[in-house]
Amino acid sequence: ELIAILRDALRHPQLLETKHRRKDGQFRDVEIQMQGFELDGQQLLYASARDITERKRAIAALQQRESYLSAIIETQPGPVWLKDLASRFLAVNTKFAEACGLDDPALVAGKSDFDVWPAGLAARYFADDLKVLVSRESLTVEEPIVDKGRTRWFQTFKTPVINAEGTVLGTTGFALDITERRQAEAALRESEARLSAAIRIAQLGIYAYDFVGGQAYYSPEFLALFGLADNATLATEADNLPRAIHPEDRQALLERMRQASDPRGTGLLDHEHRILHPDGSVHWLRIIGQTFFSGQTAQDQPLRATGIIQDLTGRKIMEETLRISKEEALAADKAKSKLLLTVAHEFRTPLTLLTSSLDILERYSTRLSEEQRRTQEMYLRSASRQLRLLVDSVLTYTSTANK
């Protein structure tokens, strides 16, 4: 085989790599360059050899490093790319190629953003690259990227590639798909907006208390229910209850809050009490809360409490109005019963007189003198007048009571 190589070298230059063993037993990689030439009518062969062991090792190390880098960029969850100063792609991973609609990352090499993306997106990406190259600083943006024909949102990180001499060689970057995160954030914002609207419509105030740090939070709606402005400070007493709590309700509320802070209980708080607004008006509130503890034993300590308050003033006014109306109705019923008893008694007298006179006239009409007959007729007329007056009085009372 070596003879054949030497013969070929006489006709054509040859370059081959071999391994040589040195005297110390080590093998070295050797590159041999051979070329035939003619001198004085003789065919001669010129050959030179050089040790390329270190170069081979450097190449192997470089290839290994490239394999590592390739493994790194291929295992990234999103697109990865490397660009030159003209924003042409030098290397991309498979996810980037697939986002472009290509199967092989090598097909993207040498292309620009305008070759693989819609013009509008490409112009935006090019502008970002230029900003990074000029500023020599990294850039993080959230931007839309077309992925397999669908526009999805990505968080993109771009940074300049600078060599040891400080020269900018290009840019590199990667992108993470944040479409689901943005959708979740949008859904959360919408949910918070609905909750805020519901709290505002329902006139609910939110509070939170940190037992460890001794700090309290009151929402603007909470302060409004106490008759305060959004930026006002809620004055409290030494017992940490608002100063506005009605003096007659303070002790009961303290006891309920003590029970809610006891780890042996449920931690629930549900209580109705009165407060005094700065203008002196009395308002009713309902507080509903939950205390959270460090554990689930009787020795645990309360960590935080949170809950809501609701204005019950309107309901309390309605309940009081209904109570008064009920009492007035009961009083009216009693008055009617008393009136009926009185009317019955008053009716009994003229009715008795009327019945008696009629009975006398019926039984003894032939025996009564003219004077006696006139007397009985007078009794009848008197009884009739009394009955008429009683009926008029009942009708007048009934008409007044129904108004």
CSV table of C-alpha atoms in Angstrom, one decimal:
chain,number,residue,atom,x,y,z
A,1,GLU,CA,0.0,0.0,0.0
A,2,LEU,CA,2.8,2.4,0.8
A,3,ILE,CA,4.5,1.6,-2.5
A,4,ALA,CA,1.3,2.5,-4.3
A,5,ILE,CA,1.1,5.8,-2.5
A,6,LEU,CA,4.7,6.6,-3.3
A,7,ARG,CA,4.1,5.8,-7.0
A,8,ASP,CA,1.0,8.1,-7.0
A,9,ALA,CA,3.0,10.8,-5.4
A,10,LEU,CA,5.4,10.8,-8.3
A,11,ARG,CA,2.6,11.7,-10.6
A,12,HIS,CA,0.4,13.8,-8.2
A,13,PRO,CA,1.1,15.6,-5.0
A,14,GLN,CA,0.0,13.6,-2.0
A,15,LEU,CA,-1.0,14.6,1.5
A,16,LEU,CA,-1.6,11.9,4.1
A,17,GLU,CA,-1.7,11.6,7.9
A,18,THR,CA,-0.1,8.7,9.8
A,19,LYS,CA,0.9,7.8,13.3
A,20,HIS,CA,4.5,7.5,14.2
A,21,ARG,CA,5.9,5.9,17.4
A,22,ARG,CA,8.7,7.7,19.0
A,23,LYS,CA,11.6,6.0,20.9
A,24,ASP,CA,9.8,6.6,24.2
A,25,GLY,CA,6.9,4.6,22.9
A,26,GLN,CA,4.5,7.6,22.4
A,27,PHE,CA,2.4,7.8,19.2
A,28,ARG,CA,2.4,11.1,17.4
A,29,ASP,CA,0.2,12.3,14.6
A,30,VAL,CA,2.2,13.2,11.6
A,31,GLU,CA,1.3,14.9,8.4
A,32,ILE,CA,3.3,13.9,5.3
A,33,GLN,CA,3.4,15.9,2.1
A,34,MET,CA,4.9,14.3,-1.0
A,35,GLN,CA,5.5,15.6,-4.5
A,36,GLY,CA,7.4,14.0,-7.4
A,37,PHE,CA,9.7,16.0,-9.7
A,38,GLU,CA,12.3,15.3,-12.4
A,39,LEU,CA,16.0,16.2,-12.0
A,40,ASP,CA,18.6,15.3,-14.6
A,41,GLY,CA,16.3,12.8,-16.2
A,42,GLN,CA,15.6,11.1,-13.0
A,43,GLN,CA,12.2,10.8,-11.2
A,44,LEU,CA,12.7,12.0,-7.6
A,45,LEU,CA,10.3,12.2,-4.7
A,46,TYR,CA,10.3,15.1,-2.2
A,47,ALA,CA,8.6,14.5,1.1
A,48,SER,CA,8.2,16.5,4.3
A,49,ALA,CA,6.7,15.6,7.6
A,50,ARG,CA,5.5,17.6,10.5
A,51,ASP,CA,4.0,16.7,13.9
A,52,ILE,CA,0.3,17.6,14.0
A,53,THR,CA,-0.5,16.0,17.3
A,54,GLU,CA,-1.3,19.3,19.0
A,55,ARG,CA,-3.4,20.5,16.1
A,56,LYS,CA,-5.3,17.2,16.0
A,57,ARG,CA,-5.9,17.6,19.7
A,58,ALA,CA,-7.0,21.2,19.3
A,59,ILE,CA,-9.4,20.1,16.5
A,60,ALA,CA,-10.8,17.3,18.6
A,61,ALA,CA,-11.3,19.7,21.6
A,62,LEU,CA,-13.0,22.2,19.3
A,63,GLN,CA,-15.3,19.5,17.9
A,64,GLN,CA,-16.1,18.3,21.4
A,65,ARG,CA,-16.8,21.9,22.5
A,66,GLU,CA,-19.0,22.4,19.4
A,67,SER,CA,-20.9,19.2,20.3
A,68,TYR,CA,-21.4,20.5,23.8
A,69,LEU,CA,-22.6,23.8,22.6
A,70,SER,CA,-24.9,22.1,20.0
A,71,ALA,CA,-26.3,20.0,22.8
A,72,ILE,CA,-26.9,23.0,24.9
A,73,ILE,CA,-28.7,25.1,22.3
A,74,GLU,CA,-30.7,22.0,21.1
A,75,THR,CA,-32.0,21.3,24.6
A,76,GLN,CA,-33.2,24.9,25.1
A,77,PRO,CA,-37.0,25.2,25.5
A,78,GLY,CA,-37.2,27.9,22.8
A,79,PRO,CA,-35.4,29.2,19.7
A,80,VAL,CA,-31.7,30.0,19.9
A,81,TRP,CA,-29.6,31.9,17.3
A,82,LEU,CA,-26.3,33.4,16.5
A,83,LYS,CA,-25.9,36.3,14.0
A,84,ASP,CA,-23.0,38.2,12.4
A,85,LEU,CA,-22.7,42.0,12.2
A,86,ALA,CA,-25.1,42.1,9.2
A,87,SER,CA,-27.7,40.2,11.2
A,88,ARG,CA,-27.3,37.1,9.1
A,89,PHE,CA,-27.8,33.9,10.9
A,90,LEU,CA,-24.6,31.9,11.6
A,91,ALA,CA,-26.3,29.1,13.6
A,92,VAL,CA,-29.7,28.3,15.0
A,93,ASN,CA,-31.2,25.4,16.8
A,94,THR,CA,-33.9,23.0,15.6
A,95,LYS,CA,-36.7,24.9,17.4
A,96,PHE,CA,-35.8,28.1,15.6
A,97,ALA,CA,-35.7,26.3,12.2
A,98,GLU,CA,-39.1,24.7,12.9
A,99,ALA,CA,-40.5,28.1,13.8
A,100,CYS,CA,-39.4,29.3,10.4
A,101,GLY,CA,-41.1,26.3,8.8
A,102,LEU,CA,-37.8,24.5,8.0
A,103,ASP,CA,-36.7,21.0,9.0
A,104,ASP,CA,-33.0,21.6,9.1
A,105,PRO,CA,-31.2,24.4,11.1
A,106,ALA,CA,-28.5,24.5,8.4
A,107,LEU,CA,-31.1,25.8,5.9
A,108,VAL,CA,-31.4,29.0,8.0
A,109,ALA,CA,-27.6,29.7,7.9
A,110,GLY,CA,-26.7,32.8,5.8
A,111,LYS,CA,-30.3,34.1,5.8
A,112,SER,CA,-31.5,37.3,7.5
A,113,ASP,CA,-34.7,38.0,9.4
A,114,PHE,CA,-36.3,39.4,6.2
A,115,ASP,CA,-35.8,35.9,4.5
A,116,VAL,CA,-37.6,34.0,7.2
A,117,TRP,CA,-40.1,36.3,8.9
A,118,PRO,CA,-42.9,38.6,7.8
A,119,ALA,CA,-41.6,42.1,6.9
A,120,GLY,CA,-43.1,43.8,9.9
A,121,LEU,CA,-41.6,41.4,12.4
A,122,ALA,CA,-38.3,41.3,10.6
A,123,ALA,CA,-38.0,45.0,10.7
A,124,ARG,CA,-38.6,45.0,14.5
A,125,TYR,CA,-36.1,42.2,15.0
A,126,PHE,CA,-33.5,44.0,12.9
A,127,ALA,CA,-34.0,47.2,14.9
A,128,ASP,CA,-33.5,45.3,18.2
A,129,ASP,CA,-30.2,43.8,16.8
A,130,LEU,CA,-29.0,47.2,15.8
A,131,LYS,CA,-29.7,48.6,19.2
A,132,VAL,CA,-27.7,45.8,20.8
A,133,LEU,CA,-24.8,46.2,18.4
A,134,VAL,CA,-24.6,50.0,18.9
A,135,SER,CA,-25.1,50.0,22.7
A,136,ARG,CA,-23.0,46.9,23.3
A,137,GLU,CA,-25.5,46.0,26.0
A,138,SER,CA,-28.0,43.1,26.4
A,139,LEU,CA,-31.7,43.6,25.6
A,140,THR,CA,-34.8,41.8,26.9
A,141,VAL,CA,-38.1,42.4,25.2
A,142,GLU,CA,-41.5,40.7,25.0
A,143,GLU,CA,-42.5,40.4,21.4
A,144,PRO,CA,-44.6,38.3,19.0
A,145,ILE,CA,-42.9,35.6,17.0
A,146,VAL,CA,-44.5,33.6,14.2
A,147,ASP,CA,-44.2,29.9,15.2
A,148,LYS,CA,-45.3,27.4,12.5
A,149,GLY,CA,-47.6,30.0,11.1
A,150,ARG,CA,-49.1,31.1,14.4
A,151,THR,CA,-48.2,34.3,16.2
A,152,ARG,CA,-47.2,33.6,19.8
A,153,TRP,CA,-45.6,35.8,22.4
A,154,PHE,CA,-42.0,35.2,23.4
A,155,GLN,CA,-39.7,36.8,25.9
A,156,THR,CA,-36.5,37.5,23.9
A,157,PHE,CA,-33.0,38.0,25.3
A,158,LYS,CA,-30.4,39.4,22.9
A,159,THR,CA,-26.8,40.2,23.7
A,160,PRO,CA,-23.7,41.3,21.7
A,161,VAL,CA,-20.9,38.8,21.0
A,162,ILE,CA,-17.6,40.5,21.9
A,163,ASN,CA,-14.1,38.9,21.5
A,164,ALA,CA,-11.2,39.2,23.8
A,165,GLU,CA,-10.0,42.4,22.1
A,166,GLY,CA,-13.4,44.1,22.7
A,167,THR,CA,-14.5,43.8,19.1
A,168,VAL,CA,-18.2,43.2,18.5
A,169,LEU,CA,-18.6,40.2,16.2
A,170,GLY,CA,-22.4,39.9,16.1
A,171,THR,CA,-25.3,39.1,18.4
A,172,THR,CA,-26.8,36.0,20.0
A,173,GLY,CA,-30.0,35.3,21.8
A,174,PHE,CA,-32.8,33.0,22.8
A,175,ALA,CA,-36.5,33.2,23.2
A,176,LEU,CA,-39.0,31.7,25.7
A,177,ASP,CA,-42.6,31.1,24.8
A,178,ILE,CA,-44.7,33.1,27.3
A,179,THR,CA,-48.0,32.9,25.5
A,180,GLU,CA,-49.6,30.9,28.2
A,181,ARG,CA,-48.1,33.2,30.9
A,182,ARG,CA,-49.5,36.3,29.1
A,183,GLN,CA,-52.9,34.6,28.7
A,184,ALA,CA,-52.9,33.7,32.4
A,185,GLU,CA,-51.9,37.3,33.3
A,186,ALA,CA,-54.6,38.7,31.2
A,187,ALA,CA,-57.1,36.3,32.7
A,188,LEU,CA,-55.9,37.3,36.2
A,189,ARG,CA,-56.2,41.0,35.4
A,190,GLU,CA,-59.7,40.4,34.1
A,191,SER,CA,-60.6,38.3,37.2
A,192,GLU,CA,-59.2,41.0,39.5
A,193,ALA,CA,-61.2,43.7,37.6
A,194,ARG,CA,-64.4,41.7,38.0
A,195,LEU,CA,-63.6,41.1,41.7
A,196,SER,CA,-62.8,44.8,42.2
A,197,ALA,CA,-66.1,45.7,40.5
A,198,ALA,CA,-68.0,43.2,42.6
A,199,ILE,CA,-66.4,44.5,45.8
A,200,ARG,CA,-67.2,48.1,44.8
A,201,ILE,CA,-70.8,47.3,43.9
A,202,ALA,CA,-71.3,45.2,47.0
A,203,GLN,CA,-69.7,47.9,49.1
A,204,LEU,CA,-67.2,45.5,50.6
A,205,GLY,CA,-64.0,46.6,52.3
A,206,ILE,CA,-60.9,44.3,52.6
A,207,TYR,CA,-58.6,44.2,55.5
A,208,ALA,CA,-55.5,42.1,56.4
A,209,TYR,CA,-53.5,42.0,59.6
A,210,ASP,CA,-50.0,40.5,60.2
A,211,PHE,CA,-49.7,39.3,63.7
A,212,VAL,CA,-45.9,38.8,63.4
A,213,GLY,CA,-45.1,42.3,62.1
A,214,GLY,CA,-48.0,44.0,63.7
A,215,GLN,CA,-48.9,45.7,60.4
A,216,ALA,CA,-52.5,46.2,59.0
A,217,TYR,CA,-53.8,46.8,55.5
A,218,TYR,CA,-57.1,48.5,54.7
A,219,SER,CA,-58.4,48.8,51.2
A,220,PRO,CA,-59.8,52.2,49.9
A,221,GLU,CA,-63.3,50.7,50.1
A,222,PHE,CA,-62.7,49.7,53.8
A,223,LEU,CA,-61.7,53.3,54.6
A,224,ALA,CA,-64.7,54.6,52.7
A,225,LEU,CA,-67.0,52.5,54.9
A,226,PHE,CA,-65.5,54.3,57.9
A,227,GLY,CA,-66.2,57.7,56.2
A,228,LEU,CA,-62.5,58.3,55.4
A,229,ALA,CA,-60.6,59.2,52.3
A,230,ASP,CA,-58.5,56.7,50.3
A,231,ASN,CA,-55.2,58.1,51.7
A,232,ALA,CA,-56.5,58.6,55.3
A,233,THR,CA,-55.1,56.9,58.3
A,234,LEU,CA,-57.5,54.7,60.3
A,235,ALA,CA,-57.0,55.7,64.0
A,236,THR,CA,-56.8,52.7,66.4
A,237,GLU,CA,-56.8,52.3,70.2
A,238,ALA,CA,-54.4,50.3,72.3
A,239,ASP,CA,-56.5,47.1,71.6
A,240,ASN,CA,-55.8,47.6,67.8
A,241,LEU,CA,-59.5,48.1,67.1
A,242,PRO,CA,-60.5,51.2,65.2
A,243,ARG,CA,-61.3,54.2,67.4
A,244,ALA,CA,-64.6,54.5,65.5
A,245,ILE,CA,-66.1,51.4,66.9
A,246,HIS,CA,-69.2,52.3,68.9
A,247,PRO,CA,-68.4,52.2,72.7
A,248,GLU,CA,-71.3,50.0,73.4
A,249,ASP,CA,-70.2,47.4,70.8
A,250,ARG,CA,-66.4,47.4,71.5
A,251,GLN,CA,-66.2,44.8,74.2
A,252,ALA,CA,-68.4,42.3,72.3
A,253,LEU,CA,-66.2,42.7,69.1
A,254,LEU,CA,-63.0,42.3,71.2
A,255,GLU,CA,-64.3,39.0,72.6
A,256,ARG,CA,-65.3,37.7,69.1
A,257,MET,CA,-61.8,38.6,67.7
A,258,ARG,CA,-60.2,37.0,70.7
A,259,GLN,CA,-62.1,33.8,69.9
A,260,ALA,CA,-61.1,34.0,66.2
A,261,SER,CA,-57.4,34.3,67.3
A,262,ASP,CA,-57.5,31.2,69.5
A,263,PRO,CA,-55.8,28.2,67.7
A,264,ARG,CA,-58.2,25.9,69.6
A,265,GLY,CA,-61.1,27.3,67.5
A,266,THR,CA,-61.9,27.6,63.8
A,267,GLY,CA,-60.4,31.0,63.3
A,268,LEU,CA,-63.6,32.3,61.8
A,269,LEU,CA,-65.0,35.7,62.6
A,270,ASP,CA,-68.5,36.8,61.8
A,271,HIS,CA,-69.9,39.7,63.8
A,272,GLU,CA,-72.2,42.8,63.4
A,273,HIS,CA,-71.4,46.1,65.2
A,274,ARG,CA,-71.8,49.8,65.0
A,275,ILE,CA,-69.3,52.5,64.1
A,276,LEU,CA,-69.3,56.3,64.4
A,277,HIS,CA,-68.4,58.3,61.3
A,278,PRO,CA,-66.4,61.5,61.6
A,279,ASP,CA,-69.7,63.5,61.3
A,280,GLY,CA,-71.1,61.6,64.3
A,281,SER,CA,-73.5,59.5,62.3
A,282,VAL,CA,-74.0,55.8,63.3
A,283,HIS,CA,-73.5,53.1,60.8
A,284,TRP,CA,-73.8,49.3,61.0
A,285,LEU,CA,-71.0,46.9,59.7
A,286,ARG,CA,-70.7,43.2,59.4
A,287,ILE,CA,-67.1,41.8,59.6
A,288,ILE,CA,-66.3,38.4,58.2
A,289,GLY,CA,-62.8,37.1,58.5
A,290,GLN,CA,-60.4,34.1,58.9
A,291,THR,CA,-57.3,33.8,61.1
A,292,PHE,CA,-54.4,31.6,59.9
A,293,PHE,CA,-52.1,29.9,62.4
A,294,SER,CA,-48.6,28.5,62.3
A,295,GLY,CA,-49.9,25.0,62.7
A,296,GLN,CA,-52.8,22.9,63.8
A,297,THR,CA,-52.2,22.5,67.5
A,298,ALA,CA,-53.4,24.5,70.5
A,299,GLN,CA,-49.8,25.8,71.0
A,300,ASP,CA,-49.6,27.4,67.6
A,301,GLN,CA,-49.6,31.2,67.1
A,302,PRO,CA,-51.8,33.3,64.8
A,303,LEU,CA,-49.8,34.5,61.8
A,304,ARG,CA,-52.3,36.6,59.8
A,305,ALA,CA,-55.9,37.5,59.5
A,306,THR,CA,-57.8,38.6,56.5
A,307,GLY,CA,-61.4,39.3,55.7
A,308,ILE,CA,-64.1,41.8,54.6
A,309,ILE,CA,-66.5,44.3,56.1
A,310,GLN,CA,-69.9,45.1,54.7
A,311,ASP,CA,-72.2,48.1,55.3
A,312,LEU,CA,-75.5,46.9,57.0
A,313,THR,CA,-76.8,50.4,57.7
A,314,GLY,CA,-79.5,50.2,55.1
A,315,ARG,CA,-80.6,46.7,56.2
A,316,LYS,CA,-80.6,47.8,59.8
A,317,ILE,CA,-82.8,50.8,59.0
A,318,MET,CA,-85.2,48.6,57.1
A,319,GLU,CA,-85.3,46.1,60.0
A,320,GLU,CA,-86.0,49.0,62.5
A,321,THR,CA,-88.7,50.4,60.2
A,322,LEU,CA,-90.3,46.9,59.9
A,323,ARG,CA,-90.1,46.5,63.7
A,324,ILE,CA,-91.8,49.9,64.3
A,325,SER,CA,-94.4,49.1,61.7
A,326,LYS,CA,-95.0,45.7,63.3
A,327,GLU,CA,-95.4,47.4,66.8
A,328,GLU,CA,-97.7,50.0,65.3
A,329,ALA,CA,-99.8,47.3,63.6
A,330,LEU,CA,-100.0,45.3,66.9
A,331,ALA,CA,-101.0,48.5,68.7
A,332,ALA,CA,-103.7,49.2,66.0
A,333,ASP,CA,-105.0,45.6,66.4
A,334,LYS,CA,-105.2,46.1,70.2
A,335,ALA,CA,-107.0,49.4,69.6
A,336,LYS,CA,-109.4,47.8,67.2
A,337,SER,CA,-110.1,45.0,69.7
A,338,LYS,CA,-110.7,47.5,72.4
A,339,LEU,CA,-113.0,49.5,70.1
A,340,LEU,CA,-115.0,46.5,69.2
A,341,LEU,CA,-115.5,45.6,72.9
A,342,THR,CA,-116.6,49.2,73.5
A,343,VAL,CA,-118.8,49.3,70.5
A,344,ALA,CA,-120.4,46.0,71.5
A,345,HIS,CA,-121.0,47.3,75.0
A,346,GLU,CA,-122.4,50.6,73.6
A,347,PHE,CA,-124.6,48.7,71.1
A,348,ARG,CA,-126.0,46.5,73.8
A,349,THR,CA,-127.8,49.4,75.7
A,350,PRO,CA,-129.9,50.8,72.8
A,351,LEU,CA,-130.5,47.3,71.5
A,352,THR,CA,-131.9,46.2,74.8
A,353,LEU,CA,-134.1,49.3,75.0
A,354,LEU,CA,-135.2,48.7,71.4
A,355,THR,CA,-135.9,45.1,72.0
A,356,SER,CA,-137.8,45.8,75.2
A,357,SER,CA,-140.0,48.5,73.6
A,358,LEU,CA,-140.8,46.4,70.6
A,359,ASP,CA,-141.7,43.4,72.9
A,360,ILE,CA,-144.1,45.7,75.0
A,361,LEU,CA,-145.7,47.0,71.9
A,362,GLU,CA,-146.2,43.6,70.5
A,363,ARG,CA,-147.5,42.0,73.7
A,364,TYR,CA,-149.6,44.8,75.2
A,365,SER,CA,-150.5,47.0,72.2
A,366,THR,CA,-154.3,46.6,72.8
A,367,ARG,CA,-153.9,47.4,76.5
A,368,LEU,CA,-151.6,50.4,76.4
A,369,SER,CA,-153.0,53.8,76.8
A,370,GLU,CA,-152.1,56.5,74.3
A,371,GLU,CA,-149.5,58.0,76.6
A,372,GLN,CA,-147.9,54.6,77.2
A,373,ARG,CA,-147.8,54.0,73.5
A,374,ARG,CA,-146.1,57.3,72.9
A,375,THR,CA,-143.6,56.6,75.7
A,376,GLN,CA,-142.6,53.3,74.0
A,377,GLU,CA,-142.3,55.0,70.6
A,378,MET,CA,-140.1,57.6,72.2
A,379,TYR,CA,-137.9,54.8,73.6
A,380,LEU,CA,-137.7,53.3,70.1
A,381,ARG,CA,-136.7,56.6,68.5
A,382,SER,CA,-134.1,57.2,71.2
A,383,ALA,CA,-132.6,53.8,70.7
A,384,SER,CA,-132.6,54.2,67.0
A,385,ARG,CA,-130.7,57.6,67.3
A,386,GLN,CA,-128.1,56.0,69.6
A,387,LEU,CA,-127.6,53.1,67.1
A,388,ARG,CA,-127.2,55.6,64.2
A,389,LEU,CA,-124.7,57.6,66.2
A,390,LEU,CA,-122.7,54.5,67.0
A,391,VAL,CA,-122.7,53.3,63.4
A,392,ASP,CA,-121.5,56.8,62.2
A,393,SER,CA,-118.7,56.7,64.8
A,394,VAL,CA,-117.6,53.2,63.7
A,395,LEU,CA,-117.6,54.3,60.0
A,396,THR,CA,-115.6,57.5,60.8
A,397,TYR,CA,-113.0,55.5,62.7
A,398,THR,CA,-112.7,52.9,60.0
A,399,SER,CA,-112.3,55.5,57.3
A,400,THR,CA,-109.5,57.3,59.3
A,401,ALA,CA,-107.7,54.1,60.1
A,402,ASN,CA,-107.6,53.0,56.4
A,403,LYS,CA,-105.9,56.3,55.3
